[in-house]
Amino acid sequence: MAWQVVLILISFTYHFISAQLHYSVPEELKQGSVIGNLAQDLGLKAKELSLRNFHIVLRGKMQYFGINLENGDLYVADRIDRELICGIKVSCLISFEAVIENPLHLYTIKVEIQDVNDNLPSFSKNVFEIVISESAVPGVHLALGHAQDPDIGTNSVQSYTISENNFFELEEKITADGIKFPELILEKALDREKQNMYELVLKAVDGGQPSKTGTVLINIRIHDANDNFPKFNKDTYKINVNENMPVGSLILQLNAVDDDEGTNAEIAYSLCDIPQSMYDLFAIDPINGSITVKGPIDYEDTDRYELTVEAKDGGELAAHCKVLIQVIDINDNTPEITITSLSKKFQRILLLIQ
Ligand SMILES: *[C@@H]1O[C@H](CO)[C@@H](O)[C@H](O)[C@H]1NC(C)=O
């Protein structure tokens, strides 16, 4: 109950002996800048001020203003940063009381602080890292961080731009509370094997006069899609192999390549579509593609072999090549007829017939 009485009393006294003044100034004025003449605006004489002990009522808060008792000027006593004092509030008022004695008068002085475009738009990071799949469909949206600008109204962020490029365009989304968000839109199909990385610059522009800008680097890494088949450098490899080559001898080193990356480029080699008997004669290393002799190769059994080799990447895409093996006869069979008396030329003909 006592509270109510006090409140009524205060408001009564307030109306009775107080007057209000209202000023409006931009933030960040130099210290000492004059806002107005209090003596004149309150209808007092400059001389009276000192005599009647005119002073600002200190409330333990920051003292942003001072009064020159010589001439009655109200001046800026400390830095006034609107963003620090009022944040994103649209209206920013600093109010304080001043008192003069004999008789006692209380004055309420309100100073409205106007926003000045003293802040740059800024992003939370220097670089935004984005990963997008090579197989992403054009039209896909990629969210980007938005810039902060503590200034208000048109002095805050108004628009975004993205650096010139052929693959991405910028769109702006507006949230329910009016915050603009930039988004990247993929315009065209990507090809990681042509370009695996894009570096773009996102710029935020505020609406001040002149406007201020803030930028951030956007690094876009293209994640591989398994869109490349392994490749042999030939369709057919023709090689000559001496018969009776020792088991384990290397006869051909294959090397298929795949333009993808990671497991999409990991190749496994195998022999395929060949008669079972040939698996006993030749082997291929699944990892490095070396073809070695596994069993006895005898010219007298057959003089040529045909292998099919498959190279398959980690994403199941495969390529094939043929390996034609010509077996070279080594004179490992004693001729059944030896005609030493014949001329060298004739001997050769006989051997060929055999
Ligand atoms: C291929 O792998 C086999 C088995 O690991 C090894 O013996 C051979 O030396 C390798 N060849 C090459 C060219 O790396």
Short mmCIF file of C-alpha atoms and ligand atoms in Angstrom, two decimals:
data_model
loop_
_atom_site.label_atom_id
_atom_site.label_comp_id
_atom_site.label_asym_id
_atom_site.label_seq_id
_atom_site.Cartn_x
_atom_site.Cartn_y
_atom_site.Cartn_z
CA MET A 1 0.00 0.00 0.00
CA ALA A 2 2.80 2.39 0.91
CA TRP A 3 4.26 1.86 -2.61
CA GLN A 4 1.14 3.11 -4.34
CA VAL A 5 1.16 6.32 -2.34
CA VAL A 6 4.78 6.97 -3.14
CA LEU A 7 4.16 6.40 -6.81
CA ILE A 8 1.26 8.78 -6.95
CA LEU A 9 3.23 11.37 -5.07
CA ILE A 10 6.13 11.09 -7.45
CA SER A 11 4.06 11.36 -10.55
CA PHE A 12 2.23 14.30 -9.07
CA THR A 13 5.43 16.13 -8.19
CA TYR A 14 6.90 15.28 -11.55
CA HIS A 15 4.08 16.95 -13.44
CA PHE A 16 4.01 19.89 -11.22
CA ILE A 17 7.62 20.97 -11.36
CA SER A 18 9.17 19.23 -14.29
CA ALA A 19 9.64 20.05 -17.93
CA GLN A 20 10.77 17.86 -20.80
CA LEU A 21 13.21 18.57 -23.56
CA HIS A 22 13.84 16.50 -26.62
CA TYR A 23 16.91 16.52 -28.85
CA SER A 24 17.91 14.35 -31.76
CA VAL A 25 21.53 13.81 -32.74
CA PRO A 26 23.53 11.36 -34.82
CA GLU A 27 25.66 8.82 -33.01
CA GLU A 28 29.46 9.01 -32.91
CA LEU A 29 29.63 12.81 -32.61
CA LYS A 30 33.01 14.17 -31.51
CA GLN A 31 33.39 14.77 -27.78
CA GLY A 32 32.54 18.38 -27.00
CA SER A 33 30.03 18.68 -29.87
CA VAL A 34 27.20 20.95 -28.82
CA ILE A 35 23.72 19.43 -28.98
CA GLY A 36 21.74 22.53 -27.97
CA ASN A 37 21.56 25.33 -25.45
CA LEU A 38 19.79 24.10 -22.32
CA ALA A 39 19.54 27.48 -20.64
CA GLN A 40 17.81 28.96 -23.64
CA ASP A 41 15.58 25.93 -24.21
CA LEU A 42 14.50 25.86 -20.54
CA GLY A 43 13.99 29.59 -20.37
CA LEU A 44 16.77 30.17 -17.83
CA LYS A 45 19.49 32.76 -17.83
CA ALA A 46 23.03 31.45 -18.27
CA LYS A 47 24.12 33.32 -15.14
CA GLU A 48 21.55 31.47 -12.99
CA LEU A 49 22.98 28.07 -13.77
CA SER A 50 25.98 28.17 -11.44
CA LEU A 51 24.22 30.21 -8.83
CA ARG A 52 21.29 27.83 -8.56
CA ASN A 53 23.51 24.77 -8.82
CA PHE A 54 22.19 23.39 -12.11
CA HIS A 55 23.38 19.82 -12.58
CA ILE A 56 22.68 16.49 -14.18
CA VAL A 57 21.29 13.87 -11.82
CA LEU A 58 23.84 11.08 -11.84
CA ARG A 59 22.33 7.63 -11.91
CA GLY A 60 25.56 5.65 -11.91
CA LYS A 61 25.13 5.08 -15.63
CA MET A 62 27.44 6.24 -18.34
CA GLN A 63 27.49 9.99 -18.50
CA TYR A 64 27.20 10.76 -22.17
CA PHE A 65 26.45 14.44 -21.81
CA GLY A 66 27.79 17.48 -19.98
CA ILE A 67 26.52 21.00 -19.36
CA ASN A 68 28.66 24.06 -19.81
CA LEU A 69 27.63 26.24 -16.87
CA GLU A 70 29.12 29.35 -18.47
CA ASN A 71 26.76 29.40 -21.44
CA GLY A 72 24.25 26.58 -20.87
CA ASP A 73 25.38 24.40 -23.78
CA LEU A 74 24.58 20.70 -23.62
CA TYR A 75 27.52 18.86 -25.16
CA VAL A 76 28.69 15.32 -25.89
CA ALA A 77 30.92 14.11 -23.06
CA ASP A 78 31.64 10.55 -24.17
CA ARG A 79 31.48 8.33 -27.21
CA ILE A 80 27.89 7.55 -28.19
CA ASP A 81 27.75 4.30 -30.11
CA ARG A 82 24.14 3.63 -30.99
CA GLU A 83 24.77 -0.07 -31.60
CA LEU A 84 26.38 -0.47 -28.19
CA ILE A 85 23.64 1.38 -26.34
CA CYS A 86 20.53 0.21 -28.20
CA GLY A 87 21.54 -2.81 -30.31
CA ILE A 88 18.99 -3.45 -33.03
CA LYS A 89 16.23 -1.34 -31.45
CA VAL A 90 14.85 1.00 -34.06
CA SER A 91 14.35 3.88 -31.64
CA CYS A 92 17.28 4.77 -29.40
CA LEU A 93 16.68 7.28 -26.61
CA ILE A 94 19.01 8.34 -23.83
CA SER A 95 17.15 10.18 -21.13
CA PHE A 96 18.44 11.87 -18.01
CA GLU A 97 17.33 14.36 -15.42
CA ALA A 98 18.75 17.75 -14.59
CA VAL A 99 17.95 19.77 -11.50
CA ILE A 100 18.09 23.41 -10.59
CA GLU A 101 17.64 24.59 -6.97
CA ASN A 102 15.95 27.57 -5.26
CA PRO A 103 13.26 26.84 -6.20
CA LEU A 104 13.75 23.20 -7.08
CA HIS A 105 12.98 22.23 -10.64
CA LEU A 106 13.44 18.87 -12.28
CA TYR A 107 13.90 18.56 -16.02
CA THR A 108 13.80 15.40 -18.08
CA ILE A 109 15.98 15.56 -21.15
CA LYS A 110 15.65 13.00 -23.88
CA VAL A 111 18.22 12.65 -26.60
CA GLU A 112 17.32 10.51 -29.53
CA ILE A 113 20.36 8.88 -31.14
CA GLN A 114 20.17 8.53 -34.89
CA ASP A 115 21.91 5.71 -36.68
CA VAL A 116 24.95 6.48 -38.79
CA ASN A 117 26.29 3.90 -41.24
CA ASP A 118 29.38 3.30 -39.15
CA ASN A 119 29.45 -0.50 -39.40
CA LEU A 120 30.48 -2.80 -42.22
CA PRO A 121 28.46 -5.88 -42.98
CA SER A 122 30.51 -8.81 -41.69
CA PHE A 123 30.34 -12.59 -41.88
CA SER A 124 30.93 -15.01 -39.02
CA LYS A 125 33.91 -16.61 -40.81
CA ASN A 126 36.49 -15.65 -43.40
CA VAL A 127 35.81 -18.72 -45.51
CA PHE A 128 32.73 -20.88 -46.00
CA GLU A 129 33.51 -24.45 -47.08
CA ILE A 130 30.88 -26.21 -49.16
CA VAL A 131 30.93 -29.70 -50.62
CA ILE A 132 28.62 -30.56 -53.49
CA SER A 133 28.32 -33.80 -55.41
CA GLU A 134 29.46 -33.85 -58.99
CA SER A 135 26.11 -35.45 -59.79
CA ALA A 136 24.07 -32.64 -58.16
CA VAL A 137 21.11 -31.69 -60.33
CA PRO A 138 21.06 -28.10 -61.65
CA GLY A 139 18.62 -26.05 -59.62
CA VAL A 140 19.82 -27.39 -56.28
CA HIS A 141 20.10 -24.73 -53.52
CA LEU A 142 23.09 -24.33 -51.23
CA ALA A 143 22.60 -22.27 -48.11
CA LEU A 144 25.22 -19.65 -47.29
CA GLY A 145 25.81 -17.77 -44.06
CA HIS A 146 24.39 -14.26 -43.92
CA ALA A 147 26.20 -11.08 -42.97
CA GLN A 148 25.58 -9.10 -39.79
CA ASP A 149 25.45 -5.31 -39.81
CA PRO A 150 24.63 -3.71 -36.44
CA ASP A 151 23.34 -0.58 -38.14
CA ILE A 152 19.61 -0.36 -38.61
CA GLY A 153 17.18 0.28 -41.43
CA THR A 154 18.76 0.99 -44.78
CA ASN A 155 22.16 1.22 -43.09
CA SER A 156 22.04 -2.55 -42.51
CA VAL A 157 22.62 -5.25 -45.16
CA GLN A 158 20.47 -4.68 -48.23
CA SER A 159 21.79 -7.08 -50.84
CA TYR A 160 24.31 -9.74 -51.77
CA THR A 161 26.36 -10.41 -54.88
CA ILE A 162 28.55 -13.32 -55.96
CA SER A 163 31.68 -13.16 -58.07
CA GLU A 164 31.45 -13.88 -61.81
CA ASN A 165 31.33 -17.61 -62.59
CA ASN A 166 29.65 -20.00 -64.98
CA PHE A 167 28.09 -22.48 -62.58
CA PHE A 168 26.49 -20.74 -59.63
CA GLU A 169 23.95 -17.96 -59.28
CA LEU A 170 22.83 -16.13 -56.19
CA GLU A 171 19.32 -15.90 -54.81
CA GLU A 172 18.07 -14.18 -51.70
CA LYS A 173 15.65 -15.69 -49.23
CA ILE A 174 13.89 -13.60 -46.63
CA THR A 175 13.02 -15.09 -43.25
CA ALA A 176 9.78 -14.30 -41.43
CA ASP A 177 11.58 -11.65 -39.39
CA GLY A 178 12.92 -9.95 -42.48
CA ILE A 179 16.50 -11.22 -42.51
CA LYS A 180 17.92 -11.75 -45.98
CA PHE A 181 19.78 -14.99 -46.59
CA PRO A 182 21.89 -15.56 -49.67
CA GLU A 183 21.65 -18.96 -51.38
CA LEU A 184 23.70 -20.41 -54.21
CA ILE A 185 21.83 -22.10 -57.02
CA LEU A 186 23.59 -24.59 -59.25
CA GLU A 187 22.99 -23.51 -62.84
CA LYS A 188 24.72 -26.24 -64.85
CA ALA A 189 25.87 -29.81 -64.41
CA LEU A 190 29.31 -30.09 -62.81
CA ASP A 191 32.24 -32.17 -63.98
CA ARG A 192 34.77 -32.83 -61.22
CA GLU A 193 37.28 -34.20 -63.70
CA LYS A 194 37.35 -30.80 -65.45
CA GLN A 195 37.23 -28.61 -62.33
CA ASN A 196 37.13 -29.96 -58.81
CA MET A 197 37.03 -26.69 -56.90
CA TYR A 198 35.44 -23.27 -57.20
CA GLU A 199 36.47 -20.18 -55.27
CA LEU A 200 33.83 -17.50 -55.19
CA VAL A 201 33.54 -14.24 -53.32
CA LEU A 202 30.24 -13.40 -51.64
CA LYS A 203 29.72 -9.71 -51.00
CA ALA A 204 27.17 -8.11 -48.67
CA VAL A 205 26.27 -4.48 -49.32
CA ASP A 206 24.48 -2.15 -46.92
CA GLY A 207 22.26 0.74 -47.98
CA GLY A 208 24.24 3.59 -46.43
CA GLN A 209 25.32 6.70 -48.35
CA PRO A 210 27.98 5.79 -49.25
CA SER A 211 27.37 2.08 -48.82
CA LYS A 212 29.74 -0.25 -47.01
CA THR A 213 30.53 -3.83 -47.98
CA GLY A 214 31.75 -7.02 -46.37
CA THR A 215 33.05 -10.09 -48.20
CA VAL A 216 33.62 -13.77 -47.53
CA LEU A 217 35.35 -16.46 -49.56
CA ILE A 218 33.21 -19.43 -50.60
CA ASN A 219 35.21 -22.58 -51.31
CA ILE A 220 33.17 -25.17 -53.17
CA ARG A 221 34.67 -28.62 -53.43
CA ILE A 222 33.15 -31.03 -55.94
CA HIS A 223 32.66 -34.51 -54.53
CA ASP A 224 33.36 -37.25 -57.04
CA ALA A 225 30.58 -39.25 -58.63
CA ASN A 226 31.62 -42.48 -60.33
CA ASP A 227 31.02 -41.16 -63.81
CA ASN A 228 34.20 -42.44 -65.45
CA PHE A 229 34.94 -45.98 -66.62
CA PRO A 230 38.40 -47.44 -66.16
CA LYS A 231 40.44 -47.18 -69.36
CA PHE A 232 43.16 -49.42 -70.78
CA ASN A 233 45.53 -47.64 -73.12
CA LYS A 234 44.86 -50.27 -75.83
CA ASP A 235 41.96 -52.56 -76.72
CA THR A 236 44.29 -55.39 -77.60
CA TYR A 237 47.80 -56.18 -76.40
CA LYS A 238 49.88 -58.48 -78.59
CA ILE A 239 52.81 -60.15 -76.93
CA ASN A 240 55.25 -62.92 -77.70
CA VAL A 241 56.08 -65.45 -75.03
CA ASN A 242 58.71 -68.11 -75.21
CA GLU A 243 57.39 -71.53 -74.43
CA ASN A 244 58.57 -73.15 -71.22
CA MET A 245 58.89 -69.81 -69.43
CA PRO A 246 59.43 -70.37 -65.73
CA VAL A 247 56.35 -70.13 -63.50
CA GLY A 248 56.08 -66.64 -62.02
CA SER A 249 57.63 -64.90 -65.06
CA LEU A 250 56.05 -61.53 -65.78
CA ILE A 251 54.73 -61.44 -69.34
CA LEU A 252 52.67 -58.23 -69.38
CA GLN A 253 52.09 -55.30 -67.09
CA LEU A 254 48.65 -53.75 -67.55
CA ASN A 255 47.79 -50.35 -66.23
CA ALA A 256 44.20 -49.14 -66.52
CA VAL A 257 43.37 -45.63 -65.33
CA ASP A 258 40.19 -44.08 -63.97
CA ASP A 259 39.63 -40.31 -63.85
CA ASP A 260 37.44 -40.48 -60.77
CA GLU A 261 38.90 -40.30 -57.30
CA GLY A 262 38.98 -42.42 -54.17
CA THR A 263 37.36 -45.85 -54.39
CA ASN A 264 35.75 -44.75 -57.66
CA ALA A 265 39.24 -44.89 -59.15
CA GLU A 266 40.45 -48.06 -57.40
CA ILE A 267 40.79 -50.74 -60.04
CA ALA A 268 40.61 -54.51 -59.56
CA TYR A 269 41.92 -56.70 -62.41
CA SER A 270 40.68 -60.17 -63.27
CA LEU A 271 40.72 -62.66 -66.11
CA CYS A 272 37.31 -63.37 -67.50
CA ASP A 273 35.48 -65.45 -70.06
CA ILE A 274 38.35 -67.83 -70.64
CA PRO A 275 38.40 -71.64 -70.57
CA GLN A 276 39.20 -73.12 -67.18
CA SER A 277 42.44 -74.62 -68.51
CA MET A 278 43.84 -71.15 -69.11
CA TYR A 279 43.41 -70.19 -65.47
CA ASP A 280 46.02 -72.86 -64.83
CA LEU A 281 48.49 -71.22 -67.22
CA PHE A 282 48.17 -67.48 -66.54
CA ALA A 283 47.49 -65.36 -63.49
CA ILE A 284 46.79 -61.67 -63.08
CA ASP A 285 47.50 -59.69 -59.93
CA PRO A 286 44.16 -58.09 -58.99
CA ILE A 287 45.80 -54.96 -57.63
CA ASN A 288 48.67 -54.10 -59.94
CA GLY A 289 47.59 -55.81 -63.17
CA SER A 290 50.71 -57.84 -63.80
CA ILE A 291 50.14 -61.02 -65.84
CA THR A 292 52.43 -63.86 -64.94
CA VAL A 293 52.97 -67.44 -66.05
CA LYS A 294 51.31 -69.94 -63.74
CA GLY A 295 51.77 -73.26 -65.52
CA PRO A 296 53.74 -74.87 -68.36
CA ILE A 297 53.29 -73.18 -71.73
CA ASP A 298 54.02 -75.59 -74.46
CA TYR A 299 54.22 -74.49 -78.07
CA GLU A 300 53.37 -78.01 -79.07
CA ASP A 301 49.95 -77.74 -77.32
CA THR A 302 48.97 -74.46 -78.87
CA ASP A 303 50.88 -71.53 -80.31
CA ARG A 304 48.54 -68.75 -79.27
CA TYR A 305 46.29 -67.81 -76.40
CA GLU A 306 43.70 -65.14 -76.07
CA LEU A 307 42.91 -63.68 -72.66
CA THR A 308 40.20 -61.22 -71.71
CA VAL A 309 41.06 -58.95 -68.82
CA GLU A 310 38.55 -56.96 -66.88
CA ALA A 311 39.37 -53.80 -64.92
CA LYS A 312 36.60 -52.84 -62.52
CA ASP A 313 36.52 -49.71 -60.35
CA GLY A 314 35.17 -49.46 -56.80
CA GLY A 315 31.84 -48.28 -58.15
CA GLU A 316 31.40 -51.40 -60.34
CA LEU A 317 32.15 -49.72 -63.67
CA ALA A 318 34.28 -52.05 -65.81
CA ALA A 319 36.44 -52.01 -68.94
CA HIS A 320 37.86 -54.96 -70.88
CA CYS A 321 40.89 -55.62 -73.03
CA LYS A 322 42.22 -58.57 -74.99
CA VAL A 323 45.68 -60.01 -74.59
CA LEU A 324 46.90 -62.05 -77.56
CA ILE A 325 49.80 -64.26 -76.59
CA GLN A 326 51.92 -65.70 -79.35
CA VAL A 327 53.98 -68.62 -78.10
CA ILE A 328 57.48 -68.76 -79.56
CA ASP A 329 58.82 -72.20 -80.18
CA ILE A 330 62.02 -73.01 -78.40
CA ASN A 331 63.78 -75.97 -79.91
CA ASP A 332 62.94 -78.34 -77.11
CA ASN A 333 62.17 -81.40 -79.20
CA THR A 334 65.00 -83.41 -80.70
CA PRO A 335 64.27 -83.79 -84.40
CA GLU A 336 63.29 -87.34 -85.14
CA ILE A 337 65.24 -87.50 -88.36
CA THR A 338 68.69 -86.04 -88.56
CA ILE A 339 70.13 -85.85 -91.96
CA THR A 340 73.59 -84.55 -91.39
CA SER A 341 74.63 -85.03 -94.93
CA LEU A 342 72.07 -82.55 -96.28
CA SER A 343 72.89 -78.99 -96.95
CA LYS A 344 72.07 -76.37 -94.29
CA LYS A 345 69.28 -74.96 -96.42
CA PHE A 346 67.51 -78.27 -96.74
CA GLN A 347 67.88 -78.96 -93.03
CA ARG A 348 66.05 -75.72 -92.26
CA ILE A 349 63.13 -76.69 -94.55
CA LEU A 350 62.80 -80.00 -92.80
CA LEU A 351 62.63 -78.32 -89.42
CA LEU A 352 59.93 -76.00 -90.59
CA ILE A 353 57.80 -78.87 -91.89
CA GLN A 354 58.10 -80.54 -88.55
C1 LIG B 1 52.34 -56.92 -58.39
O1 LIG B 1 51.92 -57.64 -57.25
C2 LIG B 1 52.58 -58.87 -57.08
C3 LIG B 1 51.94 -59.59 -55.90
O2 LIG B 1 51.85 -58.73 -54.81
C4 LIG B 1 54.08 -58.63 -56.89
O3 LIG B 1 54.74 -59.86 -56.78
C5 LIG B 1 54.60 -57.86 -58.09
O4 LIG B 1 55.96 -57.54 -57.91
C6 LIG B 1 53.81 -56.61 -58.32
N1 LIG B 1 54.24 -55.97 -59.55
C7 LIG B 1 54.46 -54.68 -59.64
C8 LIG B 1 54.88 -54.18 -60.98
O5 LIG B 1 54.30 -53.94 -58.69
#
